[in-house]
Amino acid sequence: MEHLLAISFGEIFLKGKNRNVFYKTATNNIKRNIREIGYYDMYTESSKLYIKADKDKFDSLIKEIKKVFGIAYISEVVKCEKTIEDISRTSIQLIKYYKMDQGLTFKVESKRTDKSFSLTSPKLSAEIGGDILAEFKDLKVDIHKPDFTVFIDIKSSAYIYIKRIKGLGGLPLGSSGEGLLLLSGGIDSPVAGYLMAKRGMNINAIHFHSYPFTSKRAHQKAMDLAKILSAYTGKMTVYSVNLAEIYKAISKNCQRRETTILSRRFMMRIANKISEKYEYQALITGESLGQVASQTIESVSVINESSSLPILRPLIAMDKKDIIEICEKIEAYEKAIEPFDDCCSIFAPDLPVTKPKLKYIQKSEENLDIEKLENEAIDSMEIIEIA
């Protein structure tokens, strides 16, 4: 018997002619996540990836593999000879190993990829189920809602397993283009980045601050969130842009109640220029419709006009409760709620315009040297690599 980890992929195997590209991307992402832990070998057989490693490393390997998008399940499997006797013996040993032999219900689920095997899948399940019942008098069969399932895959060898650990699902990172995330220091933007990464998009980030009006600790908080997010996205570049001079110009030359909309349009234009230089294909924000003044449908429309790139808003229809749950899941919530203000909250007006008209916002922008302000902000930005 040989203990292995088996990786079952999700949507990848619905992707037709692109399947091999998706599979190779997912496999490379797994290798990246587990290279420091170490393993002996990887191989593919009938749509699953098998990993050979020391059994005492399995928990550490599973922890890192769970962070890779595109995976449906991770299973600890036992590989044995493709005989009824060996399959039966191994199934019984696994039930004893997991201590599932007392008063539980079970079923056997077989999948016969090798059609030369003597028994069909239903007959093999019945045969092994009978052996299990003979060995464990306290177990009962329940094919609808069993307490546990004995899975048997018949390939070049037999692979048997009981426990499956759910993966993140989604698509492999890097299979859906390049996105630039507007990363604040709050709850929403890390979740937005995570969700777009789950759909296969490579994520880098731009962070806007206004030091010295905002503190260095507020800036560090955003970098810490980027580090947390990089556990799922891999290496990330963060463009740190100071908007202090832009906020001062808006305050001096425009109506204060327009500050939020005007500054968001500056952010989008700056992000577009950086995207053009570094070849990002879309912007990503953590906006949710109606959550704050800048996220009314009128505000969203006016902000959209300032960007030539598509602005992806994966949280647009989500409740705050659901966003928080995901933030907690990716272990970013405690960092996100630290009490350090970002530039948006520092300069937010008491009575912001909630239904802006594009023509009036553009009229206000005529009072600003937009090109000069944007270029100066970009020229002074800091580029930070998050490993």
Coordinates of C-alpha atoms in Angstrom, one line a residue:
M1 CA 0.0 0.0 0.0
E2 CA 1.2 3.5 -0.8
H3 CA -0.3 6.7 0.7
L4 CA -0.7 9.7 -1.7
L5 CA -2.5 13.0 -1.9
A6 CA -5.0 13.2 -4.8
I7 CA -6.1 16.5 -6.2
S8 CA -9.5 16.7 -8.0
F9 CA -10.1 19.7 -10.2
G10 CA -13.4 21.5 -10.6
E11 CA -14.3 23.7 -13.6
I12 CA -11.0 23.0 -15.3
F13 CA -12.4 19.8 -16.8
L14 CA -15.3 21.7 -18.4
K15 CA -13.0 23.9 -20.5
G16 CA -12.8 21.8 -23.6
K17 CA -9.8 22.5 -25.8
N18 CA -8.3 24.8 -23.2
R19 CA -8.4 22.1 -20.5
N20 CA -4.7 21.4 -20.7
V21 CA -3.7 25.0 -20.3
F22 CA -5.9 25.4 -17.2
Y23 CA -4.6 22.1 -15.8
K24 CA -0.9 23.1 -16.4
T25 CA -1.5 26.5 -14.7
A26 CA -3.2 24.9 -11.7
T27 CA -0.4 22.3 -11.4
N28 CA 2.3 25.0 -11.5
N29 CA 0.4 27.0 -8.8
I30 CA 0.4 23.8 -6.6
K31 CA 4.1 23.3 -7.1
R32 CA 4.7 27.0 -6.2
N33 CA 2.8 26.7 -2.9
I34 CA 4.4 23.4 -1.7
R35 CA 8.0 23.7 -3.0
E36 CA 9.3 24.7 0.5
I37 CA 7.5 21.8 2.2
G38 CA 8.8 19.3 -0.3
Y39 CA 7.5 16.2 -2.2
Y40 CA 8.9 13.3 -4.2
D41 CA 6.8 13.2 -7.3
M42 CA 3.7 14.3 -9.1
Y43 CA 1.8 12.5 -11.8
T44 CA -1.6 12.6 -13.5
E45 CA -3.9 9.7 -14.1
S46 CA -7.5 10.1 -15.4
S47 CA -8.1 13.7 -14.5
K48 CA -6.5 13.6 -11.1
L49 CA -3.2 14.8 -9.9
Y50 CA -1.3 12.5 -7.4
I51 CA 1.4 13.7 -5.1
K52 CA 4.0 11.5 -3.5
A53 CA 5.4 12.8 -0.2
D54 CA 6.3 11.9 3.4
K55 CA 3.0 11.1 5.2
D56 CA 4.0 13.3 8.1
K57 CA 4.0 16.3 5.7
F58 CA 0.4 15.7 4.5
D59 CA -1.2 18.2 6.8
S60 CA 1.3 21.0 5.8
L61 CA 0.9 20.1 2.1
I62 CA -3.0 20.2 2.4
K63 CA -2.9 23.5 4.1
E64 CA -1.0 25.1 1.2
I65 CA -2.8 23.3 -1.6
K66 CA -6.1 24.5 -0.2
K67 CA -5.0 28.1 -1.1
V68 CA -4.8 27.2 -4.8
F69 CA -7.7 28.1 -7.0
G70 CA -9.2 25.5 -9.4
I71 CA -9.3 22.6 -6.9
A72 CA -12.5 20.8 -6.0
Y73 CA -11.2 18.3 -3.5
I74 CA -8.0 17.1 -1.8
S75 CA -8.0 13.5 -0.6
E76 CA -5.5 11.3 1.2
V77 CA -5.7 8.1 -0.8
V78 CA -4.2 4.6 -0.5
K79 CA -2.9 3.0 -3.7
C80 CA -3.1 -0.8 -3.8
E81 CA -3.2 -3.7 -6.2
K82 CA -6.1 -3.9 -8.5
T83 CA -7.5 -7.1 -7.0
I84 CA -10.8 -7.7 -5.1
E85 CA -8.8 -9.0 -2.2
D86 CA -6.5 -6.1 -1.9
I87 CA -9.2 -3.5 -2.5
S88 CA -11.3 -5.1 0.3
R89 CA -8.5 -5.4 2.7
T90 CA -7.4 -1.7 2.1
S91 CA -11.0 -0.5 2.5
I92 CA -11.3 -2.3 5.8
Q93 CA -8.0 -0.9 7.0
L94 CA -9.0 2.6 6.1
I95 CA -12.2 2.4 8.1
K96 CA -10.2 1.2 11.1
Y97 CA -7.7 3.9 10.6
Y98 CA -10.3 6.7 10.7
K99 CA -12.2 4.9 13.6
M100 CA -15.4 4.7 11.7
D101 CA -16.4 1.2 12.7
Q102 CA -18.9 2.0 15.5
G103 CA -22.6 2.5 14.8
L104 CA -22.3 4.6 11.6
T105 CA -23.8 4.3 8.1
F106 CA -21.8 4.1 4.9
K107 CA -21.9 3.4 1.2
V108 CA -19.2 2.4 -1.3
E109 CA -18.9 4.5 -4.5
S110 CA -16.7 3.0 -7.2
K111 CA -15.5 4.5 -10.5
R112 CA -14.0 2.2 -13.1
T113 CA -11.8 4.1 -15.5
D114 CA -10.1 0.9 -16.5
K115 CA -12.9 -1.0 -18.3
S116 CA -10.8 -4.2 -18.5
F117 CA -11.4 -4.6 -14.7
S118 CA -13.5 -7.7 -14.2
L119 CA -16.4 -6.0 -12.2
T120 CA -18.5 -3.1 -13.2
S121 CA -18.6 -0.1 -10.8
P122 CA -22.0 -1.1 -9.2
K123 CA -20.9 -4.8 -8.8
L124 CA -17.6 -3.7 -7.2
S125 CA -19.4 -1.4 -4.8
A126 CA -21.7 -4.2 -3.8
E127 CA -18.8 -6.7 -3.4
I128 CA -16.7 -4.4 -1.2
G129 CA -19.8 -3.2 0.7
G130 CA -20.6 -6.8 1.6
D131 CA -17.0 -7.4 2.8
I132 CA -17.2 -4.3 5.0
L133 CA -20.6 -5.4 6.5
A134 CA -19.1 -8.9 7.3
E135 CA -16.1 -7.3 9.1
F136 CA -18.0 -4.6 11.0
K137 CA -21.2 -5.8 12.6
D138 CA -22.1 -2.3 13.9
L139 CA -22.1 -0.6 10.5
K140 CA -25.1 -0.2 8.2
V141 CA -25.6 0.7 4.6
D142 CA -27.3 4.0 3.7
I143 CA -26.9 4.9 0.0
H144 CA -28.7 8.3 0.4
K145 CA -27.2 10.0 3.4
P146 CA -24.4 7.9 4.7
D147 CA -22.1 9.1 7.6
F148 CA -19.1 8.3 5.4
T149 CA -18.3 7.0 1.9
V150 CA -15.6 4.6 0.8
F151 CA -14.5 5.9 -2.6
I152 CA -12.8 3.4 -5.0
D153 CA -11.1 4.6 -8.3
I154 CA -10.0 1.8 -10.6
K155 CA -7.2 3.0 -12.9
S156 CA -3.8 1.4 -13.6
S157 CA -4.0 0.7 -9.8
A158 CA -6.8 1.0 -7.3
Y159 CA -7.0 4.2 -5.3
I160 CA -9.1 4.1 -2.1
Y161 CA -10.1 7.0 0.2
I162 CA -12.7 8.1 2.7
K163 CA -12.1 11.7 3.5
R164 CA -12.3 14.5 1.0
I165 CA -11.3 18.1 1.9
K166 CA -13.1 20.8 -0.1
G167 CA -10.9 23.1 -2.1
L168 CA -11.5 26.7 -3.1
G169 CA -12.9 25.8 -6.5
G170 CA -12.8 28.5 -9.2
L171 CA -10.2 28.7 -12.0
P172 CA -6.4 28.5 -11.8
L173 CA -4.7 31.7 -11.1
G174 CA -3.3 33.3 -14.3
S175 CA -5.9 31.7 -16.6
S176 CA -8.1 34.9 -16.9
G177 CA -5.8 37.8 -17.6
E178 CA -4.3 40.6 -15.6
G179 CA -6.1 42.9 -13.1
L180 CA -5.1 45.9 -11.0
L181 CA -6.9 46.0 -7.7
L182 CA -7.6 49.3 -6.0
L183 CA -6.5 48.2 -2.5
S184 CA -7.6 50.3 0.4
G185 CA -7.1 49.5 4.1
G186 CA -10.6 48.2 4.6
I187 CA -12.6 45.0 4.4
D188 CA -14.0 45.2 0.9
S189 CA -11.0 45.5 -1.5
P190 CA -9.1 42.4 -0.3
V191 CA -12.3 40.4 -0.7
A192 CA -12.7 41.8 -4.2
G193 CA -9.2 40.8 -5.1
Y194 CA -9.7 37.3 -3.7
L195 CA -12.9 36.8 -5.7
M196 CA -11.3 37.9 -9.0
A197 CA -8.3 35.7 -8.3
K198 CA -10.7 32.8 -7.8
R199 CA -11.9 33.4 -11.3
G200 CA -8.4 33.0 -12.6
M201 CA -7.2 36.6 -12.8
N202 CA -3.7 37.5 -11.9
I203 CA -3.9 40.3 -9.3
N204 CA -1.6 43.2 -8.7
A205 CA -2.6 46.3 -6.7
I206 CA -2.5 50.1 -6.5
H207 CA -2.9 51.7 -3.1
F208 CA -3.7 55.4 -2.7
H209 CA -2.7 57.3 0.4
S210 CA -2.2 60.9 1.4
Y211 CA 0.7 61.0 3.8
P212 CA 1.2 63.1 5.9
F213 CA -2.5 63.5 6.3
T214 CA -2.8 59.8 6.8
S215 CA -0.3 57.9 8.9
K216 CA 2.5 55.5 7.9
R217 CA 0.7 52.9 10.0
A218 CA -2.3 53.3 7.7
H219 CA 0.0 52.6 4.7
Q220 CA 1.6 49.6 6.4
K221 CA -1.9 48.2 7.2
A222 CA -2.6 48.2 3.4
M223 CA 0.7 46.5 2.7
D224 CA -0.1 43.9 5.4
L225 CA -3.5 43.2 3.7
A226 CA -1.6 42.8 0.4
K227 CA 0.7 40.2 2.1
I228 CA -2.4 38.3 3.4
L229 CA -4.0 38.4 0.0
S230 CA -0.7 37.2 -1.7
A231 CA -1.2 33.8 0.1
Y232 CA -3.9 33.2 -2.6
T233 CA -2.6 35.4 -5.5
G234 CA 1.1 34.6 -5.3
K235 CA 3.7 37.3 -5.8
M236 CA 2.1 40.8 -6.0
T237 CA 3.3 44.2 -7.1
V238 CA 1.7 47.2 -5.2
Y239 CA 1.9 50.7 -6.6
S240 CA 1.7 53.1 -3.7
V241 CA 0.5 56.5 -4.9
N242 CA 0.3 59.7 -2.8
L243 CA -2.8 61.8 -3.5
A244 CA -2.1 64.5 -0.9
E245 CA -1.5 67.2 -3.6
I246 CA -4.6 66.1 -5.5
Y247 CA -6.8 66.4 -2.4
K248 CA -5.3 69.9 -1.7
A249 CA -6.1 71.0 -5.2
I250 CA -9.6 69.7 -5.0
S251 CA -10.2 71.4 -1.6
K252 CA -8.9 74.7 -3.0
N253 CA -10.6 74.8 -6.4
C254 CA -13.8 72.7 -6.1
Q255 CA -16.9 72.2 -4.0
R256 CA -16.1 70.1 -1.0
R257 CA -19.2 67.9 -1.4
E258 CA -17.8 66.7 -4.7
T259 CA -14.5 65.6 -3.2
T260 CA -15.3 61.9 -3.1
I261 CA -16.4 61.7 -6.7
L262 CA -13.5 63.9 -8.0
S263 CA -10.9 61.9 -6.1
R264 CA -12.3 58.6 -7.3
R265 CA -12.1 59.8 -10.9
F266 CA -8.5 60.7 -10.3
M267 CA -7.8 57.2 -8.9
M268 CA -9.3 55.6 -12.0
R269 CA -7.3 57.8 -14.4
I270 CA -4.1 57.1 -12.5
A271 CA -4.8 53.4 -12.4
N272 CA -5.5 53.5 -16.2
K273 CA -2.1 55.1 -16.9
I274 CA -0.3 52.6 -14.7
S275 CA -2.2 49.8 -16.4
E276 CA -1.3 51.0 -19.8
K277 CA 2.4 51.0 -18.9
Y278 CA 2.4 47.6 -17.2
E279 CA -0.3 45.9 -19.4
Y280 CA -3.1 45.3 -16.9
Q281 CA -6.4 44.6 -18.6
A282 CA -9.0 45.6 -16.0
L283 CA -9.4 47.5 -12.8
I284 CA -10.9 45.9 -9.7
T285 CA -12.7 47.7 -6.9
G286 CA -14.5 46.6 -3.7
E287 CA -17.5 48.8 -4.3
S288 CA -20.9 47.5 -3.3
L289 CA -24.0 49.2 -4.7
G290 CA -25.5 51.7 -2.2
Q291 CA -23.0 51.1 0.5
V292 CA -21.6 54.6 0.6
A293 CA -22.1 57.9 -1.2
S294 CA -19.7 57.0 -4.0
Q295 CA -21.5 53.8 -4.7
T296 CA -24.9 55.0 -5.8
I297 CA -25.7 54.0 -9.4
E298 CA -25.3 57.7 -10.4
S299 CA -21.8 57.8 -8.7
V300 CA -20.8 54.5 -10.3
S301 CA -21.8 55.9 -13.7
V302 CA -19.8 59.1 -13.3
I303 CA -16.8 57.2 -12.0
N304 CA -17.0 54.6 -14.9
E305 CA -16.7 57.5 -17.4
S306 CA -13.2 58.3 -16.2
S307 CA -11.8 54.9 -17.1
S308 CA -11.1 53.4 -20.5
L309 CA -10.5 50.0 -18.9
P310 CA -13.4 47.9 -17.6
I311 CA -14.0 48.3 -13.9
L312 CA -14.8 44.9 -12.3
R313 CA -16.9 45.1 -9.1
P314 CA -17.3 41.5 -7.8
L315 CA -19.0 42.7 -4.6
I316 CA -21.5 45.0 -6.3
A317 CA -24.6 43.0 -5.2
M318 CA -23.3 41.5 -1.9
D319 CA -24.5 42.2 1.6
K320 CA -21.9 43.5 4.0
K321 CA -22.4 40.4 6.2
D322 CA -21.4 38.1 3.3
I323 CA -18.3 40.3 2.5
I324 CA -17.2 40.1 6.1
E325 CA -17.6 36.3 6.1
I326 CA -15.2 36.0 3.1
C327 CA -12.8 38.5 4.7
E328 CA -12.7 36.3 7.8
K329 CA -12.3 33.2 5.7
I330 CA -9.1 34.6 4.1
E331 CA -7.9 35.8 7.5
A332 CA -7.9 39.5 6.5
Y333 CA -10.7 40.7 8.8
E334 CA -8.7 41.4 12.0
K335 CA -6.2 43.5 10.0
A336 CA -8.9 45.2 8.0
I337 CA -10.7 46.6 11.0
E338 CA -7.6 48.1 12.6
P339 CA -8.4 51.8 13.3
F340 CA -6.1 53.5 10.8
D341 CA -7.9 55.9 8.4
D342 CA -7.3 55.8 4.7
C343 CA -7.4 58.9 2.4
C344 CA -11.0 58.3 1.4
S345 CA -12.3 58.6 5.0
I346 CA -9.9 61.5 6.0
F347 CA -11.1 63.7 3.1
A348 CA -14.7 62.6 3.0
P349 CA -17.1 65.6 3.1
D350 CA -19.9 65.7 5.7
L351 CA -22.6 66.0 3.0
P352 CA -21.2 64.3 -0.1
V353 CA -23.0 64.5 -3.4
T354 CA -24.9 61.2 -3.9
K355 CA -26.4 61.8 -7.3
P356 CA -23.7 63.5 -9.3
K357 CA -24.2 64.8 -12.8
L358 CA -21.3 64.1 -15.2
K359 CA -21.5 67.6 -16.8
Y360 CA -21.2 69.3 -13.4
I361 CA -18.3 67.1 -12.3
Q362 CA -16.5 67.7 -15.6
K363 CA -17.1 71.5 -15.1
S364 CA -15.4 71.3 -11.7
E365 CA -12.5 69.4 -13.2
E366 CA -11.9 72.4 -15.5
N367 CA -10.5 74.2 -12.4
L368 CA -7.8 71.5 -11.9
D369 CA -4.6 70.8 -13.9
I370 CA -5.5 67.2 -14.1
E371 CA -2.6 66.0 -16.3
K372 CA 0.0 67.7 -14.1
L373 CA -1.5 66.4 -10.9
E374 CA -1.7 62.9 -12.1
N375 CA 1.7 62.7 -13.6
E376 CA 3.3 64.1 -10.5
A377 CA 1.5 61.5 -8.4
I378 CA 2.7 58.7 -10.7
D379 CA 6.3 60.1 -10.8
S380 CA 6.6 60.0 -7.0
M381 CA 4.9 56.6 -6.5
E382 CA 6.6 53.8 -4.7
I383 CA 6.6 50.3 -6.2
I384 CA 6.5 47.5 -3.6
E385 CA 7.0 43.8 -4.3
I386 CA 5.0 41.5 -2.0
A387 CA 6.4 38.0 -2.0

